[in-house]
Amino acid sequence: MQKLNKQDIIDILYGCAVLGTGGGGNLQAGIDMMQEDFDAGRTLNLIDVKDLPDDCIVATPYGCGAPSASTREPEYNPDRKLTRIEYPPAVLAFQSLEEFLGKKIYAVSSTELGGMNTAEALHIACLLNRPLVDADPAGRSVPELIHSTFYLKDRPIHPMAVATWFGDVIILKEVADDFRAEALVRSMACVSGDEVSVCDHPMTGDQYRRSVIPGAISYAWKIGKVLRKAKEDGCDAAQAIAEAAGGAVLFRGRVKNLCSQCRDGFDCGETLLEGTGSYAGETYRIQFKNENLIACRNDKTDVTVPDLICMVDKNGNPMTNPDFSPGDEMNVFALPAPEIWTGEDGLKILGPSYFGIDEPYIPFQQRTR
């Protein structure tokens, strides 16, 4: 195992926010969550997936809902406020699932790479002194529970625990499939301030290592270190990350308009940019469902899911939907999707057609620039 210090953790979260493609939750909220662990001097150990004992139990805690929910006060309805619990519901979900299983969960897995969602896994690992696995079932941020390598590898999502900021806990002993789990959990989020916490996919270490993208946390760590160094050296963060990770800078401009609404537990909308510098006179349009789905330059498709459409501001800080405003400067760049998402099965659930986008998936490297 590798012991991580405060700077390591912050670098990981910044890298996760970049790989969050506009989703994955608010980065500052994630750092604020980890501050409790920094102040308490808690330890975070990163374990390589190959070092997991075959018979140990690994589980996956995370938040589900609209990213904007993490920065506003949850309400059940406008007329009746409920009392918030004093600790993150992800902890409650994790401990409730462990109690139901009647077994100690040996290690914690992230569910996706995002500034807040990965922080939830890191916080639980610190608080409960469990190692964090250097792997992930998405390798980026994704909108729905179905978007998981666990699903592609036919690993059941149940039993699963769902908890709210109001202390409600539901244990789903069984669920028909991941689509049904998405509907049930999202419905609970919609009546809980558009945000709930989940802990699911309990499985053995042997099953886990055969179901995930290994080295995903280290990849985010690498991205975060590149970003930090670029900012320290006054360099172009978007270009530095693109060069380090096989990506490409797509556009530079200012936000002209942001249209976003919370719908069915998702932040859905579109960001319109006006070009600056060498992109002056051009426009760039990004559509998102929590995460960025498709980007069009001058109304011509530039990149689509499952490739990553990433954004940093003029200072190199990751930008998440919808935590920016008209006039903000934005640098957009693409990073390649994990290979598992570009195959036939992966594209069925994370390709353009799944989201109703009438475009074939063409890797961004192959599109004419």
XYZ file of C-alpha atoms in Angstrom:
369
model
C 0.000 0.000 0.000
C 0.997 3.593 -0.590
C 0.334 6.239 2.045
C -1.013 9.461 0.553
C -0.377 12.902 2.041
C -2.548 16.017 1.862
C -0.991 17.286 -1.381
C -1.390 13.855 -2.993
C -5.094 13.837 -2.133
C -5.652 17.370 -3.407
C -3.846 16.511 -6.655
C -6.056 13.435 -7.044
C -9.217 15.469 -6.541
C -8.132 18.124 -9.036
C -7.361 15.388 -11.545
C -10.724 13.786 -10.871
C -12.463 17.133 -11.422
C -10.782 17.435 -14.831
C -11.800 13.874 -15.716
C -15.298 14.645 -14.428
C -16.091 16.258 -17.816
C -18.255 18.892 -16.158
C -19.848 16.471 -13.689
C -18.762 14.435 -10.695
C -19.779 17.090 -8.191
C -18.308 20.362 -7.000
C -14.536 20.217 -6.463
C -14.479 22.706 -3.588
C -17.202 20.733 -1.799
C -15.007 17.652 -2.156
C -11.949 19.423 -0.768
C -14.028 20.838 2.086
C -15.183 17.308 2.933
C -11.568 16.106 3.055
C -10.513 19.028 5.267
C -11.972 17.186 8.272
C -9.588 14.311 7.551
C -6.629 16.657 7.061
C -7.383 18.415 10.348
C -7.754 15.101 12.192
C -4.503 13.728 10.753
C -6.229 10.682 9.321
C -4.373 8.334 6.986
C -5.316 7.377 3.451
C -3.699 4.302 1.946
C -3.939 3.469 -1.764
C -3.902 -0.246 -2.570
C -3.123 -1.714 -5.974
C -5.958 -3.831 -7.281
C -3.654 -6.828 -7.659
C -2.882 -6.692 -3.933
C -6.497 -7.151 -2.820
C -7.048 -10.458 -1.017
C -9.176 -12.684 -3.239
C -11.847 -13.235 -0.581
C -12.045 -9.727 0.883
C -15.114 -7.511 0.358
C -14.930 -4.302 -1.683
C -17.850 -1.858 -1.951
C -18.508 1.393 -3.768
C -19.927 4.503 -2.006
C -20.936 7.627 -3.941
C -23.418 10.442 -4.343
C -26.244 10.310 -6.849
C -28.239 13.251 -8.157
C -27.686 16.677 -9.688
C -24.174 18.133 -9.123
C -25.712 21.500 -8.268
C -27.357 19.883 -5.232
C -24.015 19.692 -3.390
C -23.882 23.481 -3.116
C -27.438 24.183 -1.987
C -29.523 23.321 1.062
C -31.642 20.182 0.550
C -35.363 20.425 1.194
C -38.091 17.836 1.086
C -40.531 20.474 -0.094
C -40.654 24.291 0.026
C -42.953 24.355 3.068
C -41.280 21.883 5.403
C -37.565 21.825 6.108
C -36.109 18.683 7.623
C -33.118 18.398 9.933
C -29.851 17.451 8.257
C -27.674 14.759 9.741
C -24.258 15.996 10.881
C -22.115 13.697 8.732
C -22.136 12.778 5.032
C -24.882 10.304 4.128
C -22.303 8.320 2.137
C -20.881 7.200 5.490
C -24.356 6.175 6.627
C -24.936 4.232 3.409
C -21.561 2.473 3.683
C -22.046 1.459 7.315
C -25.638 0.386 6.685
C -24.567 -1.905 3.849
C -21.784 -3.331 6.006
C -24.283 -4.012 8.789
C -26.639 -5.726 6.331
C -23.845 -7.899 4.931
C -22.710 -8.870 8.404
C -19.109 -8.609 7.170
C -16.450 -5.937 7.314
C -15.888 -4.191 4.010
C -12.131 -4.428 3.537
C -11.573 -1.727 0.909
C -13.340 1.240 -0.659
C -13.777 1.819 -4.392
C -14.660 5.062 -6.117
C -17.613 4.821 -8.499
C -16.401 7.476 -10.956
C -13.724 10.131 -11.203
C -15.169 13.452 -10.040
C -14.268 16.214 -7.603
C -17.032 15.403 -5.122
C -17.891 11.779 -5.832
C -14.320 10.549 -5.529
C -13.936 12.656 -2.384
C -16.832 10.730 -0.820
C -14.909 7.483 -1.305
C -11.669 9.048 -0.008
C -13.429 10.457 3.052
C -14.979 7.125 3.968
C -11.619 5.385 3.501
C -9.968 7.929 5.823
C -12.745 8.039 8.419
C -13.118 4.267 8.705
C -9.435 3.448 8.114
C -9.975 1.317 5.004
C -7.689 1.354 1.958
C -8.820 3.018 -1.260
C -8.409 0.808 -4.320
C -6.418 2.208 -7.241
C -9.159 1.387 -9.747
C -12.551 2.635 -10.871
C -15.563 1.244 -12.774
C -15.892 4.310 -15.045
C -12.500 5.964 -15.540
C -14.273 9.340 -15.835
C -17.566 10.778 -14.579
C -20.806 9.350 -15.964
C -24.470 10.358 -15.670
C -26.250 7.147 -14.637
C -25.776 4.085 -12.459
C -25.854 1.917 -15.579
C -22.647 3.543 -16.860
C -20.293 1.191 -15.103
C -17.846 -1.523 -16.044
C -19.576 -3.532 -13.330
C -22.607 -3.630 -15.622
C -20.493 -4.593 -18.633
C -18.921 -7.390 -16.574
C -22.349 -8.554 -15.321
C -21.695 -7.827 -11.641
C -24.944 -7.322 -9.682
C -25.501 -3.890 -8.186
C -27.343 -5.342 -5.172
C -27.516 -5.480 -2.253
C -27.264 -1.725 -2.022
C -27.886 0.954 0.593
C -29.318 4.412 -0.123
C -29.147 7.223 2.455
C -30.260 10.857 2.483
C -29.097 14.021 4.253
C -32.149 13.587 6.472
C -30.982 10.216 7.843
C -33.340 8.022 5.794
C -31.848 4.637 4.877
C -33.160 2.073 2.428
C -31.578 -1.343 1.846
C -32.347 -2.849 -1.532
C -31.704 -6.525 -0.937
C -32.377 -7.268 -4.579
C -33.173 -5.158 -7.631
C -34.216 -6.335 -11.086
C -31.273 -4.772 -12.920
C -29.138 -1.638 -13.072
C -31.783 0.258 -15.047
C -34.322 -0.408 -12.303
C -31.742 0.588 -9.681
C -31.206 3.873 -11.531
C -34.950 4.585 -11.538
C -35.377 3.787 -7.843
C -32.327 5.701 -6.609
C -32.972 8.706 -8.858
C -36.561 8.865 -7.602
C -35.312 8.965 -4.036
C -32.913 11.758 -4.978
C -35.742 13.785 -6.512
C -37.575 13.928 -3.159
C -34.374 14.507 -1.163
C -32.974 17.760 -2.492
C -31.814 16.075 -5.741
C -29.075 14.259 -3.851
C -28.690 10.919 -2.088
C -25.753 8.701 -1.216
C -25.402 5.087 -2.260
C -23.167 2.162 -1.443
C -23.436 -0.763 -3.810
C -21.705 -3.550 -5.760
C -20.283 -5.459 -2.784
C -18.050 -8.192 -4.185
C -14.896 -10.141 -3.481
C -11.468 -8.793 -4.288
C -11.087 -11.367 -7.050
C -14.402 -10.352 -8.648
C -13.562 -6.677 -8.289
C -10.169 -6.802 -9.990
C -11.761 -8.511 -12.996
C -14.479 -5.849 -13.271
C -12.787 -2.440 -13.155
C -10.309 -0.121 -14.848
C -7.041 -0.614 -12.922
C -4.846 2.373 -12.103
C -7.668 4.902 -12.478
C -6.866 6.802 -9.271
C -3.186 6.989 -10.242
C -4.260 8.378 -13.616
C -6.263 11.129 -11.930
C -3.279 11.770 -9.642
C -1.043 12.194 -12.700
C -3.489 14.666 -14.260
C -3.695 16.609 -11.002
C 0.094 16.875 -10.691
C 0.412 18.062 -14.292
C -2.279 20.667 -13.619
C -0.616 21.891 -10.421
C 2.803 22.197 -12.045
C 1.347 24.075 -15.021
C -0.329 26.549 -12.667
C 2.832 26.967 -10.587
C 4.923 27.590 -13.712
C 2.370 29.923 -15.294
C 1.906 27.537 -18.214
C -1.192 26.653 -20.256
C -2.906 24.018 -18.097
C -5.214 22.768 -20.853
C -2.307 22.245 -23.233
C -0.151 20.614 -20.569
C -2.840 18.086 -19.644
C -3.668 17.357 -23.288
C -0.009 16.690 -24.068
C 0.445 14.484 -21.006
C -2.651 12.358 -21.631
C -2.967 12.002 -25.411
C -5.595 14.698 -25.726
C -6.160 17.811 -27.803
C -7.160 21.410 -27.083
C -10.499 22.047 -28.801
C -11.489 25.642 -28.124
C -10.824 28.775 -26.092
C -13.524 31.321 -25.415
C -15.883 33.075 -23.040
C -19.187 31.747 -21.828
C -21.905 33.628 -23.726
C -24.855 31.723 -22.359
C -25.516 28.890 -19.930
C -28.867 27.165 -20.030
C -29.270 24.658 -17.202
C -32.139 23.145 -15.289
C -32.417 20.374 -12.747
C -34.631 17.741 -14.362
C -35.399 14.257 -13.009
C -32.390 14.385 -10.707
C -29.924 15.599 -13.362
C -28.451 18.964 -14.285
C -29.299 19.208 -17.992
C -28.504 21.997 -20.408
C -26.160 23.645 -22.846
C -23.186 25.986 -22.666
C -22.479 28.395 -25.525
C -19.004 29.911 -25.927
C -17.729 32.753 -28.085
C -14.181 32.285 -29.278
C -11.214 34.380 -28.179
C -7.706 34.732 -29.590
C -7.215 32.456 -32.582
C -10.813 31.246 -32.112
C -12.334 34.750 -32.385
C -15.486 34.833 -34.497
C -16.250 31.161 -33.804
C -18.762 29.533 -31.490
C -18.671 26.388 -29.399
C -21.681 24.583 -28.001
C -21.539 21.909 -25.279
C -24.574 19.849 -24.254
C -24.577 18.106 -20.899
C -26.523 15.732 -18.686
C -24.492 16.247 -15.522
C -21.481 15.371 -17.702
C -20.628 16.855 -21.104
C -22.057 14.702 -23.905
C -21.318 16.455 -27.197
C -19.401 19.543 -28.287
C -19.930 21.344 -31.591
C -17.624 23.933 -33.131
C -19.511 26.319 -35.415
C -22.406 23.802 -35.258
C -20.212 20.957 -36.541
C -19.677 18.020 -34.187
C -16.224 18.137 -32.637
C -16.328 15.374 -30.016
C -18.883 13.096 -28.370
C -19.110 10.657 -25.499
C -17.516 8.411 -24.482
C -14.471 10.646 -25.161
C -13.953 13.194 -22.394
C -14.914 16.834 -22.972
C -12.939 18.641 -20.251
C -12.857 22.291 -19.199
C -10.530 24.534 -17.201
C -10.759 28.286 -16.661
C -8.093 30.878 -17.466
C -6.312 30.031 -14.198
C -6.315 26.300 -14.884
C -9.104 25.465 -12.427
C -11.489 22.675 -13.505
C -14.957 23.920 -14.452
C -18.024 21.878 -13.546
C -21.605 22.235 -14.730
C -23.249 24.548 -13.849
C -20.725 26.262 -11.544
C -19.743 29.061 -13.922
C -21.351 32.161 -15.386
C -21.581 34.151 -18.621
C -18.307 35.985 -19.212
C -16.135 33.316 -17.633
C -13.166 32.261 -19.753
C -12.997 28.599 -20.631
C -10.453 26.308 -22.279
C -11.964 23.118 -23.677
C -9.945 20.000 -24.433
C -10.626 16.354 -25.179
C -9.079 13.279 -23.599
C -9.476 9.725 -24.903
C -12.073 7.479 -23.308
C -10.987 4.339 -21.465
C -10.785 1.589 -24.066
C -13.640 -0.453 -22.584
C -16.117 2.323 -23.462
C -15.146 2.432 -27.142
C -16.022 -1.200 -27.853
C -19.429 -2.349 -29.082
C -20.863 -3.096 -25.625
C -19.491 0.089 -24.097
C -20.919 2.276 -26.852
C -24.359 0.766 -26.354
C -24.639 2.463 -22.966
C -22.142 5.350 -23.139
C -22.121 6.238 -26.817
C -23.999 9.105 -28.498
C -27.065 7.033 -29.406
C -27.775 6.153 -25.765
C -28.358 9.854 -25.074
C -30.464 10.412 -28.184
C -27.627 12.053 -30.116
C -27.936 11.322 -33.835
C -24.200 11.036 -34.433
C -21.877 8.054 -34.801
C -19.031 7.786 -32.351
C -15.828 8.880 -34.032
C -12.759 9.226 -31.797
C -11.848 12.892 -31.551
C -8.353 12.157 -32.907
C -9.940 11.079 -36.212
C -12.124 14.143 -36.696
C -10.857 16.871 -39.028
C -9.595 19.836 -37.039
